[in-house]
Amino acid sequence: RQGGKGMSRLKKIQQALSKAKLDAMILRVWESDNKNVLYLSGFSGSAAHLFISRKKAYIICDPRYWLRIAGEVREFKLVK
């Protein structure tokens, strides 16, 4: 959980997907602008995609960042 209190950012997004009757969303780093990926996942690298469904969350990137993701990202499953 980011911030330590209450519902995580990921859980809030998943709740919003349910409320909007959406199955999932994809978020990606755009031109090395990682603000949104960092905010939701904690990943500070320059290349990643997030796939968030109502129940699951995945982070997708190339092998250069796998170790970094293991240390920075808690709520997303790494897709290798």
Short mmCIF file of N, CA and C in Angstrom, two decimals:
data_model
loop_
_atom_site.label_atom_id
_atom_site.label_comp_id
_atom_site.label_asym_id
_atom_site.label_seq_id
_atom_site.Cartn_x
_atom_site.Cartn_y
_atom_site.Cartn_z
N ARG A 1 0.83 -1.20 0.00
CA ARG A 1 0.00 0.00 0.00
C ARG A 1 0.86 1.24 0.00
N GLN A 2 0.57 2.14 -0.88
CA GLN A 2 1.26 3.41 -0.87
C GLN A 2 0.60 4.29 0.19
N GLY A 3 1.42 4.99 0.95
CA GLY A 3 0.88 5.87 1.97
C GLY A 3 0.57 5.19 3.28
N GLY A 4 0.46 3.86 3.28
CA GLY A 4 0.31 3.12 4.52
C GLY A 4 -1.08 3.05 5.12
N LYS A 5 -2.03 3.93 4.78
CA LYS A 5 -3.35 3.91 5.39
C LYS A 5 -4.43 3.73 4.33
N GLY A 6 -5.48 3.05 4.72
CA GLY A 6 -6.63 2.93 3.84
C GLY A 6 -6.40 2.03 2.64
N MET A 7 -7.26 2.19 1.66
CA MET A 7 -7.23 1.37 0.46
C MET A 7 -6.07 1.79 -0.45
N SER A 8 -5.42 0.79 -1.04
CA SER A 8 -4.30 1.09 -1.93
C SER A 8 -4.79 1.77 -3.21
N ARG A 9 -3.89 2.41 -3.90
CA ARG A 9 -4.22 3.05 -5.18
C ARG A 9 -4.73 2.03 -6.17
N LEU A 10 -4.09 0.87 -6.19
CA LEU A 10 -4.52 -0.19 -7.09
C LEU A 10 -5.95 -0.61 -6.78
N LYS A 11 -6.26 -0.82 -5.54
CA LYS A 11 -7.61 -1.25 -5.16
C LYS A 11 -8.65 -0.19 -5.53
N LYS A 12 -8.29 1.08 -5.42
CA LYS A 12 -9.20 2.15 -5.82
C LYS A 12 -9.47 2.11 -7.32
N ILE A 13 -8.43 1.85 -8.10
CA ILE A 13 -8.60 1.73 -9.56
C ILE A 13 -9.49 0.52 -9.87
N GLN A 14 -9.23 -0.60 -9.21
CA GLN A 14 -10.04 -1.80 -9.46
C GLN A 14 -11.50 -1.56 -9.08
N GLN A 15 -11.73 -0.87 -8.03
CA GLN A 15 -13.09 -0.53 -7.61
C GLN A 15 -13.76 0.38 -8.66
N ALA A 16 -13.00 1.34 -9.18
CA ALA A 16 -13.53 2.25 -10.21
C ALA A 16 -13.84 1.49 -11.50
N LEU A 17 -13.02 0.52 -11.86
CA LEU A 17 -13.30 -0.30 -13.04
C LEU A 17 -14.63 -1.03 -12.88
N SER A 18 -14.83 -1.61 -11.72
CA SER A 18 -16.08 -2.32 -11.44
C SER A 18 -17.28 -1.39 -11.53
N LYS A 19 -17.16 -0.25 -10.90
CA LYS A 19 -18.25 0.73 -10.88
C LYS A 19 -18.60 1.21 -12.29
N ALA A 20 -17.57 1.37 -13.13
CA ALA A 20 -17.77 1.83 -14.51
C ALA A 20 -18.11 0.68 -15.46
N LYS A 21 -18.20 -0.54 -14.93
CA LYS A 21 -18.47 -1.73 -15.72
C LYS A 21 -17.43 -1.95 -16.82
N LEU A 22 -16.19 -1.68 -16.49
CA LEU A 22 -15.06 -1.92 -17.39
C LEU A 22 -14.33 -3.17 -16.93
N ASP A 23 -13.84 -3.95 -17.86
CA ASP A 23 -13.12 -5.17 -17.51
C ASP A 23 -11.69 -4.91 -17.06
N ALA A 24 -11.02 -3.97 -17.73
CA ALA A 24 -9.60 -3.76 -17.44
C ALA A 24 -9.13 -2.45 -18.04
N MET A 25 -7.90 -2.11 -17.71
CA MET A 25 -7.25 -0.94 -18.32
C MET A 25 -5.77 -1.25 -18.52
N ILE A 26 -5.17 -0.56 -19.46
CA ILE A 26 -3.73 -0.67 -19.72
C ILE A 26 -3.13 0.72 -19.56
N LEU A 27 -2.04 0.78 -18.85
CA LEU A 27 -1.33 2.03 -18.65
C LEU A 27 0.13 1.79 -19.01
N ARG A 28 0.70 2.68 -19.77
CA ARG A 28 2.10 2.48 -20.16
C ARG A 28 2.90 3.76 -19.98
N VAL A 29 4.18 3.56 -19.85
CA VAL A 29 5.08 4.70 -19.81
C VAL A 29 5.09 5.31 -21.20
N TRP A 30 4.96 6.61 -21.29
CA TRP A 30 4.94 7.31 -22.56
C TRP A 30 6.16 8.22 -22.64
N GLU A 31 7.03 7.93 -23.57
CA GLU A 31 8.22 8.77 -23.79
C GLU A 31 9.00 8.99 -22.50
N SER A 32 9.19 7.95 -21.73
CA SER A 32 9.92 7.99 -20.45
C SER A 32 9.25 8.84 -19.38
N ASP A 33 7.99 9.21 -19.58
CA ASP A 33 7.23 9.94 -18.56
C ASP A 33 6.51 8.91 -17.71
N ASN A 34 7.11 8.57 -16.58
CA ASN A 34 6.67 7.44 -15.77
C ASN A 34 5.76 7.84 -14.61
N LYS A 35 5.24 9.04 -14.57
CA LYS A 35 4.49 9.50 -13.41
C LYS A 35 3.34 8.57 -13.02
N ASN A 36 2.54 8.17 -13.97
CA ASN A 36 1.35 7.37 -13.64
C ASN A 36 1.71 5.95 -13.23
N VAL A 37 2.67 5.34 -13.94
CA VAL A 37 3.11 3.99 -13.57
C VAL A 37 3.75 4.02 -12.18
N LEU A 38 4.57 5.00 -11.92
CA LEU A 38 5.19 5.15 -10.60
C LEU A 38 4.13 5.34 -9.52
N TYR A 39 3.16 6.20 -9.76
CA TYR A 39 2.12 6.48 -8.78
C TYR A 39 1.32 5.23 -8.42
N LEU A 40 0.97 4.43 -9.43
CA LEU A 40 0.13 3.25 -9.18
C LEU A 40 0.89 2.04 -8.70
N SER A 41 2.12 1.85 -9.19
CA SER A 41 2.82 0.60 -8.90
C SER A 41 4.04 0.74 -8.00
N GLY A 42 4.64 1.92 -7.98
CA GLY A 42 5.88 2.10 -7.25
C GLY A 42 7.12 1.88 -8.12
N PHE A 43 6.94 1.47 -9.38
CA PHE A 43 8.07 1.21 -10.27
C PHE A 43 8.62 2.53 -10.81
N SER A 44 9.92 2.73 -10.62
CA SER A 44 10.54 4.01 -11.01
C SER A 44 11.35 3.91 -12.30
N GLY A 45 11.31 2.77 -12.97
CA GLY A 45 12.04 2.63 -14.23
C GLY A 45 11.40 3.41 -15.36
N SER A 46 12.06 3.38 -16.52
CA SER A 46 11.61 4.21 -17.63
C SER A 46 10.80 3.46 -18.68
N ALA A 47 10.55 2.17 -18.50
CA ALA A 47 9.79 1.42 -19.49
C ALA A 47 8.97 0.32 -18.82
N ALA A 48 7.65 0.44 -18.89
CA ALA A 48 6.78 -0.60 -18.34
C ALA A 48 5.35 -0.37 -18.79
N HIS A 49 4.58 -1.43 -18.74
CA HIS A 49 3.14 -1.38 -18.99
C HIS A 49 2.45 -2.00 -17.77
N LEU A 50 1.33 -1.42 -17.39
CA LEU A 50 0.51 -2.00 -16.34
C LEU A 50 -0.79 -2.48 -16.97
N PHE A 51 -1.18 -3.70 -16.62
CA PHE A 51 -2.47 -4.23 -17.02
C PHE A 51 -3.24 -4.46 -15.72
N ILE A 52 -4.35 -3.75 -15.57
CA ILE A 52 -5.12 -3.83 -14.34
C ILE A 52 -6.54 -4.28 -14.68
N SER A 53 -6.95 -5.39 -14.11
CA SER A 53 -8.33 -5.85 -14.25
C SER A 53 -9.02 -5.66 -12.90
N ARG A 54 -10.26 -6.03 -12.84
CA ARG A 54 -11.02 -5.85 -11.59
C ARG A 54 -10.43 -6.65 -10.43
N LYS A 55 -9.77 -7.76 -10.74
CA LYS A 55 -9.25 -8.65 -9.68
C LYS A 55 -7.74 -8.82 -9.68
N LYS A 56 -7.08 -8.55 -10.80
CA LYS A 56 -5.65 -8.82 -10.92
C LYS A 56 -4.92 -7.61 -11.46
N ALA A 57 -3.59 -7.64 -11.26
CA ALA A 57 -2.76 -6.53 -11.75
C ALA A 57 -1.40 -7.08 -12.17
N TYR A 58 -0.97 -6.68 -13.35
CA TYR A 58 0.30 -7.16 -13.90
C TYR A 58 1.16 -5.99 -14.34
N ILE A 59 2.47 -6.19 -14.22
CA ILE A 59 3.42 -5.23 -14.76
C ILE A 59 4.25 -5.97 -15.79
N ILE A 60 4.43 -5.34 -16.94
CA ILE A 60 5.11 -5.97 -18.07
C ILE A 60 6.26 -5.07 -18.49
N CYS A 61 7.44 -5.66 -18.59
CA CYS A 61 8.60 -4.89 -19.04
C CYS A 61 9.66 -5.84 -19.58
N ASP A 62 10.72 -5.29 -20.10
CA ASP A 62 11.79 -6.14 -20.60
C ASP A 62 12.71 -6.57 -19.45
N PRO A 63 13.55 -7.58 -19.68
CA PRO A 63 14.35 -8.18 -18.60
C PRO A 63 15.29 -7.22 -17.87
N ARG A 64 15.63 -6.09 -18.46
CA ARG A 64 16.53 -5.14 -17.77
C ARG A 64 15.98 -4.71 -16.42
N TYR A 65 14.67 -4.72 -16.27
CA TYR A 65 14.04 -4.17 -15.07
C TYR A 65 13.49 -5.21 -14.11
N TRP A 66 13.64 -6.49 -14.38
CA TRP A 66 13.04 -7.51 -13.54
C TRP A 66 13.50 -7.43 -12.08
N LEU A 67 14.79 -7.27 -11.86
CA LEU A 67 15.28 -7.17 -10.48
C LEU A 67 14.78 -5.91 -9.79
N ARG A 68 14.75 -4.84 -10.54
CA ARG A 68 14.27 -3.57 -9.99
C ARG A 68 12.80 -3.69 -9.58
N ILE A 69 12.00 -4.31 -10.42
CA ILE A 69 10.58 -4.50 -10.12
C ILE A 69 10.42 -5.33 -8.86
N ALA A 70 11.23 -6.37 -8.72
CA ALA A 70 11.15 -7.22 -7.53
C ALA A 70 11.36 -6.41 -6.26
N GLY A 71 12.18 -5.38 -6.32
CA GLY A 71 12.44 -4.56 -5.15
C GLY A 71 11.48 -3.41 -4.94
N GLU A 72 10.81 -2.96 -6.00
CA GLU A 72 9.99 -1.76 -5.90
C GLU A 72 8.48 -2.02 -5.93
N VAL A 73 8.06 -3.09 -6.54
CA VAL A 73 6.64 -3.30 -6.83
C VAL A 73 6.08 -4.43 -5.97
N ARG A 74 4.99 -4.18 -5.28
CA ARG A 74 4.41 -5.16 -4.38
C ARG A 74 3.08 -5.75 -4.87
N GLU A 75 2.21 -4.94 -5.40
CA GLU A 75 0.84 -5.40 -5.69
C GLU A 75 0.63 -5.90 -7.12
N PHE A 76 1.65 -5.82 -7.96
CA PHE A 76 1.53 -6.24 -9.35
C PHE A 76 2.38 -7.48 -9.59
N LYS A 77 1.83 -8.42 -10.35
CA LYS A 77 2.58 -9.62 -10.72
C LYS A 77 3.40 -9.31 -11.97
N LEU A 78 4.68 -9.64 -11.94
CA LEU A 78 5.56 -9.42 -13.07
C LEU A 78 5.30 -10.47 -14.15
N VAL A 79 5.09 -10.01 -15.36
CA VAL A 79 4.95 -10.90 -16.51
C VAL A 79 6.29 -10.95 -17.20
N LYS A 80 6.89 -12.14 -17.25
CA LYS A 80 8.21 -12.30 -17.90
C LYS A 80 8.05 -12.89 -19.27
#
